[in-house]
Short mmCIF file of C-alpha atoms and ligand atoms in Angstrom, two decimals:
data_model
loop_
_atom_site.label_atom_id
_atom_site.label_comp_id
_atom_site.label_asym_id
_atom_site.label_seq_id
_atom_site.Cartn_x
_atom_site.Cartn_y
_atom_site.Cartn_z
CA MET A 1 6.46 -7.81 81.19
CA SER A 2 6.20 -4.00 81.12
CA GLU A 3 5.65 -1.84 84.18
CA PHE A 4 2.63 0.03 85.36
CA VAL A 5 2.64 3.54 83.96
CA ARG A 6 0.69 6.43 85.64
CA VAL A 7 -1.57 7.94 83.04
CA ALA A 8 -3.79 10.39 84.93
CA ALA A 9 -5.21 11.47 88.29
CA ALA A 10 -8.20 9.32 89.05
CA ASP A 11 -10.62 12.21 89.02
CA ALA A 12 -9.37 13.54 85.69
CA ILE A 13 -11.47 11.05 83.77
CA ALA A 14 -15.27 11.70 84.09
CA ASP A 15 -17.60 8.84 84.98
CA PRO A 16 -18.90 7.76 82.51
CA GLY A 17 -16.04 8.91 80.27
CA LYS A 18 -12.95 7.95 78.34
CA GLN A 19 -9.59 9.39 77.48
CA VAL A 20 -6.80 8.58 75.08
CA PHE A 21 -3.22 8.22 76.34
CA GLU A 22 0.19 7.37 74.97
CA VAL A 23 1.86 4.61 77.01
CA GLU A 24 5.24 3.36 76.01
CA ASP A 25 4.78 4.10 72.35
CA GLN A 26 1.26 2.83 72.12
CA ILE A 27 -2.02 4.69 72.07
CA VAL A 28 -4.62 3.30 74.48
CA VAL A 29 -8.08 4.37 75.66
CA VAL A 30 -8.85 4.39 79.39
CA PHE A 31 -12.53 4.10 80.25
CA HIS A 32 -14.22 5.05 83.53
CA VAL A 33 -17.73 3.61 83.97
CA ASP A 34 -19.58 3.09 87.22
CA GLY A 35 -16.46 3.72 89.19
CA GLN A 36 -14.46 1.07 87.33
CA TYR A 37 -11.52 1.77 85.05
CA SER A 38 -10.45 -0.33 82.10
CA CYS A 39 -8.11 0.13 79.17
CA LEU A 40 -8.08 -0.99 75.50
CA ASP A 41 -5.76 -0.58 72.60
CA ASP A 42 -7.08 2.39 70.61
CA VAL A 43 -7.50 0.06 67.62
CA CYS A 44 -10.60 -1.50 66.18
CA THR A 45 -9.77 -4.97 64.85
CA HIS A 46 -11.99 -4.51 61.79
CA ASP A 47 -10.02 -1.87 60.07
CA ASP A 48 -7.95 0.03 62.69
CA GLY A 49 -10.67 2.54 63.50
CA PRO A 50 -9.83 4.76 66.49
CA LEU A 51 -11.96 3.40 69.34
CA GLY A 52 -11.18 6.40 71.50
CA ASP A 53 -13.23 8.64 69.11
CA GLY A 54 -16.21 6.26 69.38
CA ARG A 55 -19.54 6.47 71.31
CA LEU A 56 -19.57 4.93 74.81
CA GLU A 57 -22.77 3.34 75.98
CA GLY A 58 -22.63 1.50 79.29
CA CYS A 59 -19.79 -0.92 78.93
CA THR A 60 -19.73 -0.88 75.17
CA ILE A 61 -17.69 1.33 72.87
CA ALA A 62 -18.72 1.64 69.25
CA CYS A 63 -16.13 2.19 66.57
CA PRO A 64 -16.73 5.41 64.75
CA ARG A 65 -15.77 3.93 61.28
CA HIS A 66 -18.25 1.17 60.69
CA GLY A 67 -19.94 0.76 64.04
CA ALA A 68 -18.35 -2.50 65.40
CA LYS A 69 -18.85 -2.70 69.26
CA PHE A 70 -16.40 -3.90 71.85
CA ASP A 71 -16.76 -4.69 75.51
CA ILE A 72 -14.63 -2.09 77.31
CA ARG A 73 -13.88 -4.50 80.25
CA THR A 74 -12.42 -7.35 78.09
CA GLY A 75 -11.88 -6.03 74.56
CA ALA A 76 -14.25 -8.63 73.21
CA ALA A 77 -15.83 -7.89 69.85
CA LEU A 78 -19.57 -7.73 70.36
CA SER A 79 -20.83 -6.95 66.92
CA MET A 80 -19.97 -7.00 63.23
CA PRO A 81 -17.98 -6.04 61.25
CA ALA A 82 -15.30 -6.78 63.92
CA THR A 83 -14.87 -10.43 64.77
CA ARG A 84 -11.70 -10.44 66.81
CA PRO A 85 -11.03 -8.87 70.26
CA THR A 86 -8.91 -5.79 70.65
CA VAL A 87 -6.11 -5.93 73.26
CA CYS A 88 -7.23 -5.29 76.80
CA HIS A 89 -4.61 -3.75 79.18
CA GLU A 90 -4.24 -4.06 82.97
CA VAL A 91 -5.46 -1.06 85.01
CA LYS A 92 -5.08 -0.23 88.72
CA VAL A 93 -5.99 2.77 90.83
CA GLU A 94 -3.35 3.71 93.39
CA ASP A 95 -2.45 7.01 95.12
CA ASP A 96 -5.47 8.59 93.52
CA ALA A 97 -4.09 7.88 90.05
CA VAL A 98 -4.87 5.55 87.20
CA TRP A 99 -2.07 3.23 86.20
CA VAL A 100 -1.87 1.09 83.00
CA ARG A 101 0.34 -1.91 82.31
CA LEU A 102 0.52 -2.98 78.67
CA ARG A 103 -0.20 -6.50 77.59
CA SER A 104 1.59 -7.16 74.38
CA MET B 1 1.44 11.59 79.67
CA GLY B 2 -1.30 12.89 77.40
CA VAL B 3 -1.35 12.95 73.63
CA THR B 4 -0.28 16.15 72.10
CA ALA B 5 -0.54 16.78 68.40
CA VAL B 6 2.75 17.80 66.77
CA THR B 7 1.71 21.07 65.22
CA ASP B 8 4.99 22.55 64.38
CA SER B 9 8.57 21.82 65.05
CA ALA B 10 10.99 23.60 67.40
CA LYS B 11 13.93 21.63 65.95
CA PHE B 12 13.23 21.67 62.23
CA SER B 13 12.79 25.46 62.42
CA ALA B 14 13.35 28.44 60.16
CA ALA B 15 16.56 29.15 62.11
CA ALA B 16 17.76 25.56 61.59
CA LEU B 17 17.12 25.83 57.90
CA ASP B 18 18.98 29.15 57.69
CA GLU B 19 21.85 27.56 59.42
CA LEU B 20 21.89 24.61 57.05
CA ILE B 21 21.81 26.84 54.02
CA ALA B 22 24.54 29.12 55.38
CA ALA B 23 26.82 26.13 55.92
CA ARG B 24 26.53 24.94 52.37
CA GLN B 25 27.48 26.72 49.16
CA GLU B 26 24.51 25.75 47.17
CA PRO B 27 23.17 27.41 43.99
CA GLU B 28 20.30 29.78 44.28
CA TRP B 29 17.80 27.45 42.65
CA LEU B 30 18.38 24.79 45.29
CA VAL B 31 18.14 27.28 48.11
CA ASP B 32 14.81 28.45 46.65
CA LEU B 33 13.68 24.84 46.42
CA ARG B 34 14.49 24.31 50.04
CA ARG B 35 12.72 27.46 51.16
CA ALA B 36 9.61 26.61 49.19
CA ALA B 37 9.58 23.16 50.63
CA PHE B 38 10.03 24.62 54.12
CA GLU B 39 6.91 26.72 53.61
CA THR B 40 4.90 23.69 52.71
CA PHE B 41 6.33 21.86 55.67
CA CYS B 42 5.10 24.64 58.00
CA GLU B 43 1.70 24.77 56.38
CA LYS B 44 0.94 21.15 56.36
CA ALA B 45 0.04 19.09 59.42
CA LEU B 46 1.40 15.67 60.06
CA PRO B 47 -0.93 13.18 58.30
CA SER B 48 -3.73 11.86 60.42
CA ARG B 49 -5.77 8.65 60.31
CA LYS B 50 -8.60 10.56 58.85
CA GLU B 51 -6.80 10.59 55.53
CA GLU B 52 -7.48 7.59 53.34
CA GLU B 53 -3.76 6.93 52.84
CA TRP B 54 -3.01 6.93 56.55
CA MET B 55 -6.07 5.17 57.84
CA ARG B 56 -4.24 1.96 58.72
CA THR B 57 -1.01 3.57 59.75
CA ASP B 58 -0.95 5.19 63.09
CA ILE B 59 1.84 7.75 63.70
CA ARG B 60 0.45 9.36 66.83
CA THR B 61 3.40 8.21 68.82
CA PHE B 62 5.90 9.71 66.30
CA HIS B 63 7.18 13.01 67.68
CA LEU B 64 9.29 14.90 65.11
CA ASP B 65 11.01 16.94 67.82
CA ASN B 66 12.64 13.84 69.35
CA PHE B 67 14.99 14.31 66.42
CA GLU B 68 17.36 16.95 65.13
CA PRO B 69 18.25 18.17 61.64
CA PRO B 70 21.39 16.36 60.42
CA ALA B 71 24.44 17.91 62.03
CA GLU B 72 28.10 17.88 60.91
CA LEU B 73 29.75 14.71 62.14
CA SER B 74 32.12 15.27 65.02
CA GLU B 75 33.36 11.68 64.86
CA ILE B 76 32.59 8.52 62.93
CA PRO B 77 32.18 5.39 64.93
CA ALA B 78 34.92 2.76 64.34
CA ASP B 79 33.16 -0.45 63.47
CA LEU B 80 30.31 0.45 61.21
CA PRO B 81 28.22 -2.31 59.60
CA GLU B 82 29.40 -3.39 56.19
CA GLY B 83 26.05 -4.02 54.55
CA LEU B 84 24.60 -7.23 53.24
CA LEU B 85 24.30 -7.03 49.58
CA THR B 86 27.90 -6.94 48.36
CA ALA B 87 29.43 -10.20 49.54
CA GLY B 88 31.47 -11.57 46.69
CA VAL B 89 30.53 -8.71 44.35
CA ASP B 90 33.05 -6.85 42.33
CA LEU B 91 31.93 -3.19 42.74
CA GLY B 92 32.47 -0.29 40.37
CA GLY B 93 32.08 2.28 43.13
CA ARG B 94 30.76 2.78 46.62
CA VAL B 95 29.29 5.60 48.64
CA VAL B 96 28.72 5.41 52.37
CA SER B 97 26.86 7.84 54.58
CA TYR B 98 26.34 8.03 58.34
CA ASN B 99 23.54 10.06 59.89
CA SER B 100 22.93 11.76 56.56
CA ARG B 101 26.54 12.81 55.98
CA THR B 102 28.77 11.13 53.36
CA ILE B 103 31.72 9.48 54.94
CA SER B 104 33.36 7.84 51.91
CA SER B 105 32.91 7.85 48.16
CA GLU B 106 34.81 5.86 45.59
CA LEU B 107 34.49 5.16 41.89
CA SER B 108 36.81 3.13 39.65
CA ASP B 109 39.01 5.02 37.28
CA GLU B 110 37.67 2.98 34.39
CA LEU B 111 34.18 4.27 35.04
CA LYS B 112 35.34 7.81 35.60
CA GLN B 113 37.02 7.71 32.16
CA GLN B 114 33.77 6.62 30.64
CA GLY B 115 32.12 9.72 32.02
CA VAL B 116 30.19 7.91 34.77
CA VAL B 117 29.53 9.97 37.84
CA PHE B 118 28.82 8.45 41.23
CA GLY B 119 29.22 10.22 44.50
CA SER B 120 27.65 12.21 47.30
CA PHE B 121 25.07 14.81 46.56
CA ALA B 122 27.40 17.69 47.30
CA GLU B 123 30.22 16.32 45.14
CA VAL B 124 28.07 15.79 42.13
CA LEU B 125 26.23 19.07 42.62
CA GLU B 126 29.62 20.74 42.24
CA SER B 127 30.69 18.84 39.11
CA HIS B 128 27.31 18.32 37.39
CA GLY B 129 25.04 20.94 38.81
CA GLU B 130 23.02 21.35 35.62
CA VAL B 131 22.17 17.65 35.45
CA ILE B 132 21.00 17.69 38.97
CA ARG B 133 18.97 20.75 38.48
CA GLU B 134 17.18 19.20 35.57
CA HIS B 135 16.24 16.14 37.60
CA LEU B 136 16.08 16.88 41.37
CA CYS B 137 12.50 16.87 42.63
CA HIS B 138 11.16 16.31 39.10
CA ALA B 139 9.89 12.87 39.98
CA VAL B 140 8.93 13.19 43.56
CA ASP B 141 6.84 16.14 44.64
CA PRO B 142 8.26 18.11 47.62
CA HIS B 143 4.87 19.54 48.24
CA PHE B 144 3.04 16.22 48.48
CA ASP B 145 2.87 16.03 52.22
CA LYS B 146 4.67 17.18 55.42
CA PHE B 147 7.22 14.49 55.11
CA SER B 148 8.15 15.16 51.52
CA ALA B 149 8.48 18.82 52.34
CA LEU B 150 10.57 18.13 55.41
CA HIS B 151 12.95 16.04 53.32
CA ALA B 152 13.28 18.58 50.53
CA ALA B 153 13.98 21.43 52.93
CA PHE B 154 16.50 19.71 55.18
CA PHE B 155 18.16 16.86 53.23
CA THR B 156 21.99 17.01 53.41
CA THR B 157 23.26 14.18 51.44
CA GLY B 158 22.44 11.12 49.40
CA GLN B 159 23.91 9.40 46.40
CA VAL B 160 23.84 10.49 42.78
CA LEU B 161 24.57 8.16 39.89
CA TYR B 162 24.80 9.66 36.42
CA VAL B 163 25.61 7.46 33.46
CA PRO B 164 26.11 9.35 30.15
CA ARG B 165 24.45 8.43 26.89
CA GLY B 166 25.21 4.90 25.64
CA VAL B 167 27.53 3.97 28.46
CA VAL B 168 27.07 0.45 29.86
CA VAL B 169 28.24 0.01 33.46
CA LYS B 170 28.92 -3.69 34.08
CA LYS B 171 29.98 -3.54 37.71
CA PRO B 172 27.27 -2.77 40.23
CA LEU B 173 27.56 0.43 42.26
CA HIS B 174 26.84 0.34 45.95
CA ALA B 175 25.36 2.93 48.23
CA LEU B 176 25.09 2.23 51.97
CA SER B 177 23.24 4.60 54.35
CA LEU B 178 23.91 4.10 58.04
CA MET B 179 22.29 5.54 61.08
CA GLY B 180 23.57 5.85 64.70
CA ALA B 181 21.46 5.80 67.88
CA GLY B 182 18.91 8.63 67.84
CA GLY B 183 20.10 9.50 64.38
CA VAL B 184 18.41 10.95 61.34
CA ASP B 185 18.80 10.17 57.69
CA LEU B 186 17.28 12.50 55.12
CA GLY B 187 19.11 11.00 52.23
CA HIS B 188 18.20 11.69 48.58
CA THR B 189 19.05 9.11 45.94
CA LEU B 190 19.16 10.37 42.43
CA VAL B 191 19.87 8.03 39.51
CA ILE B 192 19.97 9.35 36.00
CA LEU B 193 20.63 7.05 33.07
CA GLU B 194 20.94 8.89 29.81
CA GLU B 195 19.68 7.45 26.51
CA GLY B 196 20.80 3.92 25.93
CA ALA B 197 22.81 3.69 29.18
CA GLU B 198 22.82 0.66 31.50
CA ALA B 199 23.65 0.22 35.24
CA THR B 200 22.98 -1.72 38.36
CA MET B 201 22.76 0.06 41.67
CA LEU B 202 22.52 -1.64 45.07
CA ASN B 203 21.22 0.68 47.75
CA GLU B 204 20.93 -0.39 51.35
CA THR B 205 20.35 0.99 54.79
CA ALA B 206 21.31 -0.21 58.25
CA SER B 207 21.40 1.02 61.85
CA VAL B 208 24.40 0.77 64.04
CA ASP B 209 22.18 -0.22 66.98
CA GLU B 210 19.23 -2.63 66.46
CA THR B 211 16.84 -1.02 68.90
CA SER B 212 17.63 2.71 69.24
CA PRO B 213 15.21 5.25 67.91
CA GLY B 214 15.94 7.00 64.61
CA MET B 215 14.20 8.70 61.76
CA HIS B 216 14.55 8.30 58.05
CA CYS B 217 12.75 10.72 55.88
CA GLY B 218 14.02 10.19 52.39
CA ALA B 219 13.44 10.28 48.66
CA ILE B 220 14.51 8.21 45.74
CA GLU B 221 14.30 9.41 42.10
CA LEU B 222 15.24 7.13 39.27
CA PHE B 223 15.33 8.55 35.71
CA VAL B 224 15.61 6.03 32.98
CA HIS B 225 15.85 7.88 29.69
CA PRO B 226 14.96 6.40 26.31
CA ARG B 227 16.26 2.85 25.72
CA ALA B 228 18.28 2.88 29.04
CA ARG B 229 18.16 -0.08 31.38
CA LEU B 230 18.42 0.19 35.18
CA ARG B 231 18.54 -2.45 37.76
CA TYR B 232 17.91 -0.96 41.16
CA VAL B 233 17.94 -2.82 44.39
CA ASN B 234 16.83 -1.19 47.66
CA LEU B 235 17.22 -3.15 50.90
CA GLN B 236 15.64 -1.41 53.86
CA ASN B 237 17.28 -2.84 56.87
CA TRP B 238 16.94 -0.03 59.52
CA GLY B 239 16.89 -1.02 63.20
CA ARG B 240 13.69 -1.66 65.07
CA GLY B 241 13.44 1.86 66.56
CA VAL B 242 13.48 3.71 63.19
CA TRP B 243 10.58 5.63 61.74
CA HIS B 244 10.86 5.29 57.99
CA PHE B 245 9.08 7.73 55.66
CA ALA B 246 9.92 7.77 52.00
CA HIS B 247 8.78 8.94 48.57
CA GLN B 248 10.28 6.93 45.72
CA LYS B 249 9.64 7.26 42.04
CA GLY B 250 11.01 5.82 38.84
CA VAL B 251 10.41 7.63 35.54
CA VAL B 252 10.81 5.32 32.57
CA ASP B 253 10.99 6.79 29.14
CA ARG B 254 10.59 5.31 25.57
CA ASP B 255 11.62 1.65 25.26
CA ALA B 256 13.50 1.94 28.54
CA HIS B 257 13.43 -0.67 31.24
CA ILE B 258 13.64 -0.63 35.00
CA GLN B 259 13.84 -3.59 37.32
CA TRP B 260 13.32 -2.50 40.88
CA THR B 261 13.81 -4.85 43.80
CA ILE B 262 12.70 -3.97 47.23
CA GLY B 263 13.69 -5.79 50.40
CA ALA B 264 11.81 -4.39 53.38
CA LEU B 265 12.97 -6.01 56.61
CA GLY B 266 13.71 -3.32 59.12
CA SER B 267 12.24 -0.23 60.79
CA LYS B 268 9.59 0.22 63.52
CA LEU B 269 7.15 1.80 61.11
CA SER B 270 7.48 2.33 57.37
CA LYS B 271 5.25 4.40 55.17
CA VAL B 272 6.60 4.34 51.63
CA ASN B 273 5.03 5.69 48.47
CA GLN B 274 6.62 3.93 45.59
CA HIS B 275 5.65 5.08 42.16
CA VAL B 276 6.67 4.26 38.63
CA GLY B 277 5.76 6.50 35.78
CA LEU B 278 5.91 4.92 32.35
CA VAL B 279 6.13 8.14 30.36
CA GLY B 280 7.46 7.05 26.95
CA GLU B 281 5.99 4.60 24.47
CA GLY B 282 7.15 0.97 25.00
CA ALA B 283 8.55 1.59 28.52
CA GLU B 284 8.73 -1.37 30.90
CA CYS B 285 9.09 -1.85 34.60
CA GLU B 286 9.27 -4.85 36.81
CA VAL B 287 9.03 -4.38 40.60
CA ASN B 288 9.73 -7.15 43.00
CA GLY B 289 9.07 -6.65 46.71
CA VAL B 290 10.06 -8.88 49.62
CA MET B 291 8.87 -8.03 53.12
CA PHE B 292 9.41 -9.76 56.30
CA THR B 293 8.12 -8.40 59.61
CA GLU B 294 8.23 -9.32 63.27
CA GLY B 295 7.50 -7.88 66.71
CA ARG B 296 5.26 -4.92 66.40
CA GLN B 297 6.70 -3.67 63.11
CA HIS B 298 4.32 -1.94 60.77
CA LEU B 299 5.20 -1.66 57.06
CA SER B 300 2.92 0.26 54.76
CA TYR B 301 3.61 0.40 51.02
CA HIS B 302 1.62 2.39 48.61
CA THR B 303 2.49 1.61 45.06
CA LEU B 304 1.47 3.29 41.83
CA GLN B 305 2.26 2.06 38.37
CA HIS B 306 1.19 4.99 36.16
CA HIS B 307 0.81 4.24 32.47
CA GLN B 308 1.12 7.64 30.75
CA ALA B 309 2.07 6.45 27.28
CA PRO B 310 0.89 3.57 24.91
CA HIS B 311 2.43 0.13 24.66
CA CYS B 312 3.95 0.09 28.17
CA HIS B 313 4.31 -2.89 30.31
CA SER B 314 4.34 -2.97 34.21
CA ASN B 315 4.66 -5.96 36.50
CA PHE B 316 4.58 -5.59 40.30
CA LEU B 317 4.97 -8.55 42.61
CA TYR B 318 5.10 -8.06 46.40
CA LYS B 319 5.34 -10.89 48.88
CA ALA B 320 5.19 -10.49 52.66
CA ALA B 321 5.68 -12.93 55.48
CA LEU B 322 4.67 -11.76 58.95
CA GLN B 323 5.19 -12.98 62.46
CA ASP B 324 4.34 -11.86 66.05
CA ARG B 325 2.04 -8.83 66.13
CA SER B 326 3.51 -7.27 63.02
CA ARG B 327 1.43 -5.60 60.31
CA THR B 328 1.76 -4.81 56.62
CA VAL B 329 -0.44 -2.65 54.47
CA TRP B 330 -0.15 -2.80 50.75
CA ARG B 331 -2.13 -0.56 48.53
CA GLY B 332 -1.47 -0.87 44.86
CA MET B 333 -2.80 1.20 42.04
CA ILE B 334 -2.55 0.70 38.28
CA LYS B 335 -3.43 3.96 36.69
CA VAL B 336 -3.81 4.13 32.92
CA ASP B 337 -4.11 7.55 31.28
CA GLU B 338 -6.50 8.23 28.42
CA GLY B 339 -3.93 7.94 25.61
CA ALA B 340 -2.10 4.90 27.05
CA GLN B 341 -3.58 2.32 24.74
CA ARG B 342 -2.27 -1.27 24.62
CA THR B 343 -1.22 -1.06 28.18
CA ASP B 344 -0.19 -4.33 29.82
CA GLY B 345 -0.31 -3.91 33.63
CA TYR B 346 -0.11 -6.49 36.39
CA GLN B 347 0.11 -6.36 40.15
CA ARG B 348 0.05 -8.92 42.81
CA ASN B 349 0.51 -9.06 46.63
CA ASP B 350 0.77 -12.35 48.52
CA ASN B 351 0.94 -12.60 52.28
CA LEU B 352 1.93 -15.44 54.56
CA LEU B 353 0.76 -15.09 58.17
CA LEU B 354 3.01 -17.00 60.56
CA THR B 355 1.29 -16.17 63.80
CA LYS B 356 -2.26 -15.62 65.08
CA HIS B 357 -1.86 -11.88 65.76
CA CYS B 358 -0.11 -10.62 62.71
CA ARG B 359 -2.18 -8.87 60.04
CA ALA B 360 -1.79 -8.09 56.36
CA ASP B 361 -4.05 -5.74 54.39
CA SER B 362 -3.99 -5.79 50.64
CA ILE B 363 -5.85 -3.15 48.70
CA PRO B 364 -5.25 -3.48 44.92
CA GLY B 365 -6.91 -0.94 42.70
CA LEU B 366 -7.33 0.06 38.98
CA GLU B 367 -8.01 3.35 37.44
CA ILE B 368 -8.27 3.05 33.67
CA GLU B 369 -9.13 5.68 31.20
CA ALA B 370 -8.01 4.04 28.00
CA ASP B 371 -10.20 1.32 26.33
CA ASP B 372 -7.68 -1.06 24.77
CA VAL B 373 -5.74 -2.38 27.80
CA ARG B 374 -5.02 -5.49 29.78
CA CYS B 375 -4.72 -4.95 33.52
CA THR B 376 -4.84 -7.68 36.12
CA HIS B 377 -4.37 -7.65 39.77
CA GLY B 378 -4.59 -10.08 42.60
CA ALA B 379 -3.84 -10.61 46.34
CA THR B 380 -3.79 -13.61 48.58
CA THR B 381 -3.41 -13.98 52.32
CA GLY B 382 -2.99 -17.31 54.11
CA GLN B 383 -1.36 -19.18 56.91
CA VAL B 384 1.31 -21.83 56.87
CA ASP B 385 -0.31 -25.13 55.94
CA GLU B 386 -0.03 -27.61 58.81
CA GLU B 387 -0.06 -30.46 56.41
CA GLN B 388 2.99 -29.20 54.68
CA ILE B 389 4.75 -28.96 58.05
CA PHE B 390 3.64 -32.50 58.99
CA TYR B 391 4.95 -33.78 55.64
CA ALA B 392 8.31 -32.17 56.12
CA GLN B 393 8.50 -33.38 59.76
CA CYS B 394 7.92 -36.93 58.54
CA ARG B 395 11.04 -36.52 56.47
CA GLY B 396 13.13 -35.59 59.42
CA PHE B 397 12.86 -31.76 59.50
CA THR B 398 12.20 -30.15 62.87
CA ARG B 399 9.15 -27.95 62.99
CA ASN B 400 11.28 -24.79 62.67
CA GLU B 401 13.23 -26.14 59.70
CA ALA B 402 9.96 -27.00 58.05
CA ILE B 403 8.47 -23.52 58.55
CA ARG B 404 11.81 -21.97 57.34
CA ALA B 405 11.71 -24.03 54.19
CA ILE B 406 8.02 -23.06 53.64
CA VAL B 407 8.84 -19.38 54.08
CA ILE B 408 11.80 -19.55 51.69
CA GLY B 409 9.64 -21.48 49.22
CA PHE B 410 6.94 -18.77 49.52
CA PHE B 411 9.51 -16.15 48.52
CA GLN B 412 11.09 -18.28 45.80
CA GLN B 413 8.86 -16.75 43.11
CA VAL B 414 10.28 -13.29 43.83
CA PHE B 415 13.80 -14.54 44.34
CA ASP B 416 13.68 -16.13 40.85
CA ARG B 417 13.06 -12.72 39.45
CA ILE B 418 16.11 -11.19 41.13
CA PRO B 419 19.09 -11.57 38.75
CA VAL B 420 21.78 -10.46 41.14
CA GLU B 421 22.92 -13.46 43.07
CA SER B 422 24.35 -11.59 46.10
CA VAL B 423 20.96 -9.90 46.57
CA ARG B 424 19.07 -13.22 46.39
CA GLU B 425 21.38 -14.75 48.92
CA ALA B 426 21.37 -11.86 51.33
CA LEU B 427 17.60 -11.67 51.33
CA GLY B 428 17.21 -15.48 51.72
CA LYS B 429 19.67 -15.47 54.64
CA SER B 430 18.24 -12.51 56.44
CA ILE B 431 14.76 -13.99 56.20
CA ALA B 432 15.78 -17.47 57.29
CA VAL B 433 17.54 -16.21 60.44
CA ARG B 434 14.34 -14.28 61.46
CA VAL B 435 12.03 -17.24 61.34
CA ARG B 436 11.25 -18.11 64.88
CA GLU B 437 10.39 -21.31 66.76
CA TYR B 438 6.66 -21.86 66.74
CA GLU B 439 4.57 -24.13 68.78
S1 FES C 1 -12.80 0.02 61.56
FE1 FES C 1 -13.96 -0.24 63.28
S2 FES C 1 -15.78 -0.94 62.48
FE2 FES C 1 -14.55 -0.83 60.77
#
């Protein structure tokens, strides 16, 4: 199991907002919505679209390539053309910072 | 830790290039080639996922400046790996490099007497400069992208095989490129078979350490002149921390033949452009690819079989088995030029998914401008058949043995097309040991 990695100060990500980070050789997107943080792989399971470049609406992120939607809290695929969830990583807020632990 | 784009390199700098050029006594034409490539390297950005070719291959965590241009070797580690392809093979010659520097080079006297040349780039440049000049960077384009330019500007060694007109080399020649922890390999392989010549070359790569980071940014150029026959085997077996970028091209002339076997097992991420140009009437090529991936490995192969002359024949078969969260991307194109009538082109990619989270993308394509051709392509992707496993288990196999047998059976079609026994065996064994226990 990997360790928690500090990615940013808690107030560095706007609410609502998102930001892309490199964590242990992987690119992830951290979301901040309604005071809650969450983190997904920056990979759309349809055709590898970059979710971090997508449009955030409430708790949904839309892939910029073909529009598939994912739930930012779980990674679940909510609409076609994606059918499989993307990986959702663990997030915690501690010492005024956001920490991410990768799930493989 | 935010993401920063690699815009330019502090390590692969103009000063580093000057130093490299100063340390080598190279002819002016080669220095010019390096400098022109360096300009392209500076102008171009690293490819991004906005480009069609890189859409499925994410290199945002690749940072060029984690690596250094190849340095002179201060010491050579004692127990370097031997390579896998040569067990029981009587070799005609052998060249070994470590971190992009040649450390040994041998060729049998018999072959020397026949005029065969096989050695490190620098050696052959000195003895056969003109031949190199006529071929170097004539197949691959140093200005194609940032990686090809980086390679052409900074490469320090590689292997050159030159077989003169009509000479038939019976014993295989072996080239082994090794990389240490944090090492860099910018090797350039150049094979030139003059008219009517024949040879077999076994080229393989390996890392001293299975997990350490490394970078390979290389090129392979194979020139098969009229009526020549080349068998070329390339086993990519870098460690799991190695970024592998390569441009490879075979140029096959009139009535010549190339059989090119690829084994792709290693690396963290590979992005390979493998092209064959059939440039003379009646040229033939057969390409056999075997890929096996695990962990989070990502192998991306872009192949092009380019029919530039009439009556040519090309046949590409790639098979991949994947486990864990690994990924393969295979994009194959058959391109037929206007005058290339009576073309016979075939390409196929089969994938076997061994776990739930692995993924294989196959994108075959055709671009045909002639009207009297036969071009076929196909791709399949599937999982291991539970019924087959059950059947094997009923006959006393464990689940793991059953899967191993199915995987080897899946590859058998490609193995049958590999005429060099040691290569077949090495690939079969390396794959069998990688197959895991599955629930
Ligand atoms: S790549 Fe995301 S919807 Fe197609």
